[in-house]
Coordinates of C-alpha atoms and ligand atoms in Angstrom, one line a residue:
X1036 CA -7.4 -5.7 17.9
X1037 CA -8.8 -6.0 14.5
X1038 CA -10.2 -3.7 12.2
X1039 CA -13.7 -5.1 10.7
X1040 CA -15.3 -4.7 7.8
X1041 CA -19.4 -5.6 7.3
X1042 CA -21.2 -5.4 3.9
X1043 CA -19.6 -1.7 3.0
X1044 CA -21.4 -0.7 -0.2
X1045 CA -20.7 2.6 -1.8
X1046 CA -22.5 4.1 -4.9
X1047 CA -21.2 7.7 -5.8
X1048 CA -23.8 10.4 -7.5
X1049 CA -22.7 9.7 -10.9
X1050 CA -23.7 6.3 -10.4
X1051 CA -20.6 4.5 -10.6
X1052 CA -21.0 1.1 -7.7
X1053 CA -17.6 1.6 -6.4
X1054 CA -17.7 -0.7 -3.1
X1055 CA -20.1 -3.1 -3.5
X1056 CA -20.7 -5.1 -0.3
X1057 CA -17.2 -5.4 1.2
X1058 CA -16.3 -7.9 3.8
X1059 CA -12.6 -7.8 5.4
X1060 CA -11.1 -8.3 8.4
X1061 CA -7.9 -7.0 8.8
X1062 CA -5.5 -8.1 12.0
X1063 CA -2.4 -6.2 13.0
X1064 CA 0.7 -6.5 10.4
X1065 CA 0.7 -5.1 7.2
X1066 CA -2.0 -5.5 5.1
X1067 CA -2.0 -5.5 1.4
X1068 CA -5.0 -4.1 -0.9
X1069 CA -4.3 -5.1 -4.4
X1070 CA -6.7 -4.2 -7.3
X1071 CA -6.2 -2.2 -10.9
X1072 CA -6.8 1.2 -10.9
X1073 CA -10.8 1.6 -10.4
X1074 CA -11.3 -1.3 -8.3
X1075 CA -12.7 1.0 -5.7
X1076 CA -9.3 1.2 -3.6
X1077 CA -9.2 4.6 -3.0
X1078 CA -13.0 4.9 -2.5
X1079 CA -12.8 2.0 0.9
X1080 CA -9.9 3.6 2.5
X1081 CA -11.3 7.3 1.9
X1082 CA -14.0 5.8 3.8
X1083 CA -11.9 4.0 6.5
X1084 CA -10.2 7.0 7.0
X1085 CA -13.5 9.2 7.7
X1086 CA -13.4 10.9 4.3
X1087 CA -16.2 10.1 2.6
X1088 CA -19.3 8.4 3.6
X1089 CA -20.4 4.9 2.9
X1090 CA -24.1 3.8 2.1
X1091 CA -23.9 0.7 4.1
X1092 CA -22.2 -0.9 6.4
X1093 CA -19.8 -1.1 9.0
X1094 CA -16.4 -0.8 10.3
X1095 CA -15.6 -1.2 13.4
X1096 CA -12.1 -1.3 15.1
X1097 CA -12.5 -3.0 18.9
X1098 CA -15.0 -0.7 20.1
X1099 CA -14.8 1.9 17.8
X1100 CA -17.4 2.7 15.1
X1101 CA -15.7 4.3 12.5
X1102 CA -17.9 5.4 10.6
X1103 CA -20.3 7.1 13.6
X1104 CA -17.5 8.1 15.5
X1105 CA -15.3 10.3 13.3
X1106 CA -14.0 12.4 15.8
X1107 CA -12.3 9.7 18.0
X1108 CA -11.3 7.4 14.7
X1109 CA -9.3 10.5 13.6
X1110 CA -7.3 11.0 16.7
X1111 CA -6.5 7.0 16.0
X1112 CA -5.1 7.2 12.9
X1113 CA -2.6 7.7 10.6
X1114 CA -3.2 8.6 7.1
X1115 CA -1.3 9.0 3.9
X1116 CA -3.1 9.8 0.8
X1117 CA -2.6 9.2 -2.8
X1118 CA -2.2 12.8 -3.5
X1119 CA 0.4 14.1 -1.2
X1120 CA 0.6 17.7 -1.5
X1121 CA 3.3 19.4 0.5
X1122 CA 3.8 23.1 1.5
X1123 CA 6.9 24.0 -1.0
X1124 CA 8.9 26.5 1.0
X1125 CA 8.2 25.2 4.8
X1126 CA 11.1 23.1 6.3
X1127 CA 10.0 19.8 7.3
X1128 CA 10.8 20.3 10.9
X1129 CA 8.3 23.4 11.5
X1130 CA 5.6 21.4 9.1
X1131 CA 5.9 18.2 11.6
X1132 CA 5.5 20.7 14.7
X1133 CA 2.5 22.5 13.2
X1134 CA 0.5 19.5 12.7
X1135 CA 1.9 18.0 16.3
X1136 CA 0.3 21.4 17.3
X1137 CA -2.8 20.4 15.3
X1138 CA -2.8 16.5 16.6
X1139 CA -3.2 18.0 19.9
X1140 CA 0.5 17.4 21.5
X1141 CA 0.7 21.2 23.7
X1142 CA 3.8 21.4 24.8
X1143 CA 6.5 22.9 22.9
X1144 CA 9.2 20.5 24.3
X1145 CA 7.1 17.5 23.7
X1146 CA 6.4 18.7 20.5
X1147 CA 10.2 19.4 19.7
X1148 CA 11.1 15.5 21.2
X1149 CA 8.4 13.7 19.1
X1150 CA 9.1 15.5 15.6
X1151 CA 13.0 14.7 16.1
X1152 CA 12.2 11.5 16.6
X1153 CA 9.9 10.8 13.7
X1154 CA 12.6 12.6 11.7
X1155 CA 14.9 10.3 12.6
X1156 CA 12.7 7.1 12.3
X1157 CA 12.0 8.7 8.5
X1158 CA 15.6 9.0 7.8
X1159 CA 15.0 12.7 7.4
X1160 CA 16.9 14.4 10.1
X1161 CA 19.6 15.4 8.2
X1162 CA 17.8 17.9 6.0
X1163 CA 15.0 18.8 8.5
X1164 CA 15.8 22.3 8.1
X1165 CA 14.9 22.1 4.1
X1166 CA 12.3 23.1 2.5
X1167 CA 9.6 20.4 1.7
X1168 CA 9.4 21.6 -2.0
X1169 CA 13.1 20.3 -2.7
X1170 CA 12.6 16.7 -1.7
X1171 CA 12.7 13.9 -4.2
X1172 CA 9.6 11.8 -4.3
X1173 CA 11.0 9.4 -2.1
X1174 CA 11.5 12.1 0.8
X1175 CA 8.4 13.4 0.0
X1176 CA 6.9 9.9 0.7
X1177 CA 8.8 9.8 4.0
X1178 CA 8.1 12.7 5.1
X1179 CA 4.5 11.8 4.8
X1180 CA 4.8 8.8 6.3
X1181 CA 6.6 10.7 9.4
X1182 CA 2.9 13.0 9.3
X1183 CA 0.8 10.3 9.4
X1184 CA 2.9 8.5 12.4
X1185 CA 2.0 11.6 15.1
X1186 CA 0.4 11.0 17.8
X1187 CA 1.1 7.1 17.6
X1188 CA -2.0 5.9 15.5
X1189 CA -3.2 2.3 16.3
X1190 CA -4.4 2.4 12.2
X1191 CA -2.5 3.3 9.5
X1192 CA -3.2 3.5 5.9
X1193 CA -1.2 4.7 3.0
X1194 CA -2.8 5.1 -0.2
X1195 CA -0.9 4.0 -3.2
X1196 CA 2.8 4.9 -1.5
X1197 CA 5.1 3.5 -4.1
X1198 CA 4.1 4.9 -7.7
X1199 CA 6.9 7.2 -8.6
X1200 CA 9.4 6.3 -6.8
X1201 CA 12.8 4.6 -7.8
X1202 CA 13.8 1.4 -6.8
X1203 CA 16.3 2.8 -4.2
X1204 CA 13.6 4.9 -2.6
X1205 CA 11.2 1.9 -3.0
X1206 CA 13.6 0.0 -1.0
X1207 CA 14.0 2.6 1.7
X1208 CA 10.2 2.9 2.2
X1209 CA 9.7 -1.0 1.9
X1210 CA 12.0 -0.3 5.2
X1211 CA 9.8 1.8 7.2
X1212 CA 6.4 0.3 6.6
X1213 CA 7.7 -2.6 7.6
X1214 CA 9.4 -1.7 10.9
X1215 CA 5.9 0.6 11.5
X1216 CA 3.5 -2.9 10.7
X1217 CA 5.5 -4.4 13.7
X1218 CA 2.9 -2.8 16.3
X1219 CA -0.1 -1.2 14.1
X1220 CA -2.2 -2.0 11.7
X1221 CA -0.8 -1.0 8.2
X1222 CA -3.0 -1.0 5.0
X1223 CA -1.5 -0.7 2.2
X1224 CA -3.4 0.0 -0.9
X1225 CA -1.4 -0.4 -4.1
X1226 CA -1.9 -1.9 -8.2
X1227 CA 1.9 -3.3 -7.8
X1228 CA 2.0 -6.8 -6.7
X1229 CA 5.6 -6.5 -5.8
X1230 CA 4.6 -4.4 -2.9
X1231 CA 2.5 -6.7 -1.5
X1232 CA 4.9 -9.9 -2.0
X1233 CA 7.5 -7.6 -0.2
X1234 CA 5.5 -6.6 2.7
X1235 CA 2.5 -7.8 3.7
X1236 CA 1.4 -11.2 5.3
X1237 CA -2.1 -10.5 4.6
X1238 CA -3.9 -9.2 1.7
X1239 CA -7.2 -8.6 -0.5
X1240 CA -7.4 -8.6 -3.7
X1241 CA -10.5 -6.1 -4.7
X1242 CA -11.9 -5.5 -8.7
X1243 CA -14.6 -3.7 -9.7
X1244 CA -15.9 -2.6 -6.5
X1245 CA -15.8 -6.2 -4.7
X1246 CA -13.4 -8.3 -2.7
X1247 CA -12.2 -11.1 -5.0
X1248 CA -9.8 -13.1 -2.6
X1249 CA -8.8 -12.6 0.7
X1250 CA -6.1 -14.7 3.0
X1251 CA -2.3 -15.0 3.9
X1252 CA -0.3 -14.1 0.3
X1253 CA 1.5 -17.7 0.7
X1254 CA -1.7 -19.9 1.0
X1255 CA -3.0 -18.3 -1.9
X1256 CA 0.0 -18.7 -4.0
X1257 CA 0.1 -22.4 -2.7
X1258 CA -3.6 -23.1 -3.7
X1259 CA -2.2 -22.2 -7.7
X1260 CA 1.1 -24.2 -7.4
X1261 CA 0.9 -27.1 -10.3
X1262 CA -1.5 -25.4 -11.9
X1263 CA 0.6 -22.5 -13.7
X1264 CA 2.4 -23.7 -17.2
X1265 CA 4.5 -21.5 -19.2
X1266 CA 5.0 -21.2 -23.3
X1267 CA 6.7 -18.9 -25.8
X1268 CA 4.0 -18.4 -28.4
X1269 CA 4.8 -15.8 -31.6
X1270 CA 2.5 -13.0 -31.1
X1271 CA 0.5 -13.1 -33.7
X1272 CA -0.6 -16.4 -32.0
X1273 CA -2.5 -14.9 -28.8
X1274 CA -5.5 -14.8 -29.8
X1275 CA -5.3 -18.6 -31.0
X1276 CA -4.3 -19.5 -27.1
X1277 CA -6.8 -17.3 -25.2
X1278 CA -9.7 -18.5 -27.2
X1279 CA -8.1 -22.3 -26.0
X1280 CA -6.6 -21.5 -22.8
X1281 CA -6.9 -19.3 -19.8
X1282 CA -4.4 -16.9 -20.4
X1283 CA -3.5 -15.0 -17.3
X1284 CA -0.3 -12.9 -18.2
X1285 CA 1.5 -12.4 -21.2
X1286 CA 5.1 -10.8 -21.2
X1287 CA 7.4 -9.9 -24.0
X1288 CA 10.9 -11.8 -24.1
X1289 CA 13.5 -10.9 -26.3
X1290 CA 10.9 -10.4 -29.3
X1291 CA 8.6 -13.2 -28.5
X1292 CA 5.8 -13.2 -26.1
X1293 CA 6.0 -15.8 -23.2
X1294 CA 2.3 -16.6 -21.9
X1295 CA 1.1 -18.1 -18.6
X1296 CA -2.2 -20.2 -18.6
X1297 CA -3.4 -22.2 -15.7
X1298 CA -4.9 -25.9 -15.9
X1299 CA -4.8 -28.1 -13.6
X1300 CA -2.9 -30.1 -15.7
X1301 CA -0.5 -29.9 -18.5
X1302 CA -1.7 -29.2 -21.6
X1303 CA 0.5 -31.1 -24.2
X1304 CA 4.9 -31.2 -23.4
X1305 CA 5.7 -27.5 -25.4
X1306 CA 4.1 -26.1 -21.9
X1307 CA 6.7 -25.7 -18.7
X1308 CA 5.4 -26.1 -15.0
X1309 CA 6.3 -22.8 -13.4
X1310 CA 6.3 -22.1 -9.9
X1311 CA 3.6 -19.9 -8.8
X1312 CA 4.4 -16.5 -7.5
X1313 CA 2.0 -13.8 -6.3
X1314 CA 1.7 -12.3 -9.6
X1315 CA 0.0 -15.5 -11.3
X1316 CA -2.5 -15.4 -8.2
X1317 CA -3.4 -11.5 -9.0
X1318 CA -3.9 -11.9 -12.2
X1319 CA -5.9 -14.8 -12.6
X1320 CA -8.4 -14.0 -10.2
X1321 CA -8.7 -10.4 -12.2
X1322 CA -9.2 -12.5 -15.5
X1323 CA -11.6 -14.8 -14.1
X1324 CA -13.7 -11.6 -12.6
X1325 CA -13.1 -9.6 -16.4
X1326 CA -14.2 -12.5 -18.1
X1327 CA -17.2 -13.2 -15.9
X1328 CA -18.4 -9.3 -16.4
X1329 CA -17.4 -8.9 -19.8
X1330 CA -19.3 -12.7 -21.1
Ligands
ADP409 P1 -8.8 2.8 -7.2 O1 -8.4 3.6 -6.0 O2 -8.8 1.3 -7.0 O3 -8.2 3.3 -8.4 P2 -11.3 4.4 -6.8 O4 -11.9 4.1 -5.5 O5 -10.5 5.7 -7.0 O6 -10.4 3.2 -7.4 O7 -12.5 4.4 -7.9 C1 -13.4 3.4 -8.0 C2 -14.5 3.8 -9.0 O8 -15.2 4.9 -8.5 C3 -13.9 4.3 -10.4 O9 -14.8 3.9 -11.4 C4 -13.9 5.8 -10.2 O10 -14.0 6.4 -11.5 C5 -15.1 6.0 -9.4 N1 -15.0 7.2 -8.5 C6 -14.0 7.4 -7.6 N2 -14.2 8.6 -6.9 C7 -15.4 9.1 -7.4 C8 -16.1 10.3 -7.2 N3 -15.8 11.2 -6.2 N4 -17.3 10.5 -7.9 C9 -17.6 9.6 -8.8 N5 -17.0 8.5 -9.2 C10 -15.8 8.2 -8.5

């Protein structure tokens, strides 16, 4: 079953065009929704997940129209928002049973049997009797990820999951998602590219509102290789190169700043072919959009 997006336009009251006729269809796995903060991330899966209202459009999921049928979408999915407020001085266990109560699971022994369950799948079992409000970020981030898994959603999304935590908790929840994309569809909206190169076998890449590229991360990465050629430039010499050259990353090395351009062929022998990683995709297909708004 795949989740389908139609022409999803979205214009908030303030003016602002924040989805402006989004196409996407999204198949079971994880799938990764890369754009800088703005892009209209937040705004398409607030409206996936029943939140807000689009102006147009559709999204349907097999039979399901989500937008019309808000009632049944919500018993279907799982959701794990940017802000993830928790309830400081409840213990995760009685939090997980109050909102099995609230997901509709009755029985107090089912209830008990899922919520140990999830706690284990989390990695949480082992302080289930704490309270929420001393978790690090990264428990936080599992625990909500245990919350949106009741009641065995066919759809999940999680909104920006990995900002704040450390690289050891960033590990642990690369972990889960992974294990939970196995049977569901996962969308994963994030700014960092690594998360996407670590999880997800298909992606979007959205900016300013609109889908920019869409497809498998490794046939988009293939479509740059040979293209991408690296230099160590002094600073002060940027501006000298973008006005030349489509610049699109710069990163500073040891004092110098080493640039990435892409051409389809080399420019003169002080450039280095690099392989292409997931990175030089994102980024050139945001400078090519910037360029083509700000000109
Ligand atoms: P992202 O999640 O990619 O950072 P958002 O969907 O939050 O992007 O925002 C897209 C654009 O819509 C931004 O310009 C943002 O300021 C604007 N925006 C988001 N929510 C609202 C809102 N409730 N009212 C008005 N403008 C909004």
């Amino acid at each position: 079953m795949e989740l389908i997006i139609q022409n999803l336009s979205k214009t908030y009251s303030n003016g602002v065009h924040a989805l402006k006729n989004v196409n996407l269809t999204i198949p079971k796995g994880m799938f990764g929704l890369l754009g800088p903060n703005g892009a209209g991330k937040s705004s398409l899966m607030r409206t996936i997940a029943t939140l807000q209202e689009a102006d147009s459009g559709s999204v349907t999921l097999g039979s399901l129209n989500i937008l019309k049928q808000k009632h049944e979408t919500r018993q279907i999915l799982g959701y794990l928002p940017q802000e993830f407020g928790v309830y400081p001085k409840i213990s995760a266990e009685t939090m997980l049973d109050h909102i099995a109560s609230l997901k509709g699971i009755q029985n107090a022994q089912e209830r008990k049997a899922v919520v140990s369950e999830l706690l284990d799948r989390v990695n949480l079992a082992h302080v289930k009797k704490k309270n929420l409000g001393t978790y690090s970020g990264g428990m936080k981030q599992r625990f909500g990820v245990a919350q949106a898994l009741l009641g065995n959603p066919q759809l999940i999304i999680v909104d920006e999951p990995t900002a704040g935590l450390d690289p050891a908790e960033r590990n642990r929840f690369y972990n889960l998602l992974s294990e939970i994309g196995e049977n569901t569809i996962v969308i994963l909206s994030t700014h960092i590219v690594e998360d996407v190169t670590n999880l997800c076998s298909n992606m979007a890449i959205i900016c300013l509102g609109e889908v920019i590229a869409q497809g498998n991360p490794n046939d988009l990465i293939a479509e740059m290789q040979g293209k991408v050629w690296r230099k160590i430039i002094e600073k002060r010499e940027l501006d000298r190169y973008r006005a030349e050259y489509q610049v699109i990353s710069t990163q500073l090395k040891t004092g110098k700043t080493q640039i990435h351009i892409l051409k389809d062929n080399q420019p003169d022998d002080t450039f280095q072919s690099v392989e292409a990683d997931l990175e030089d995709v994102y980024f050139s297909r945001i400078s090519e959009k910037m360029s083509v708004v700000t000109l």
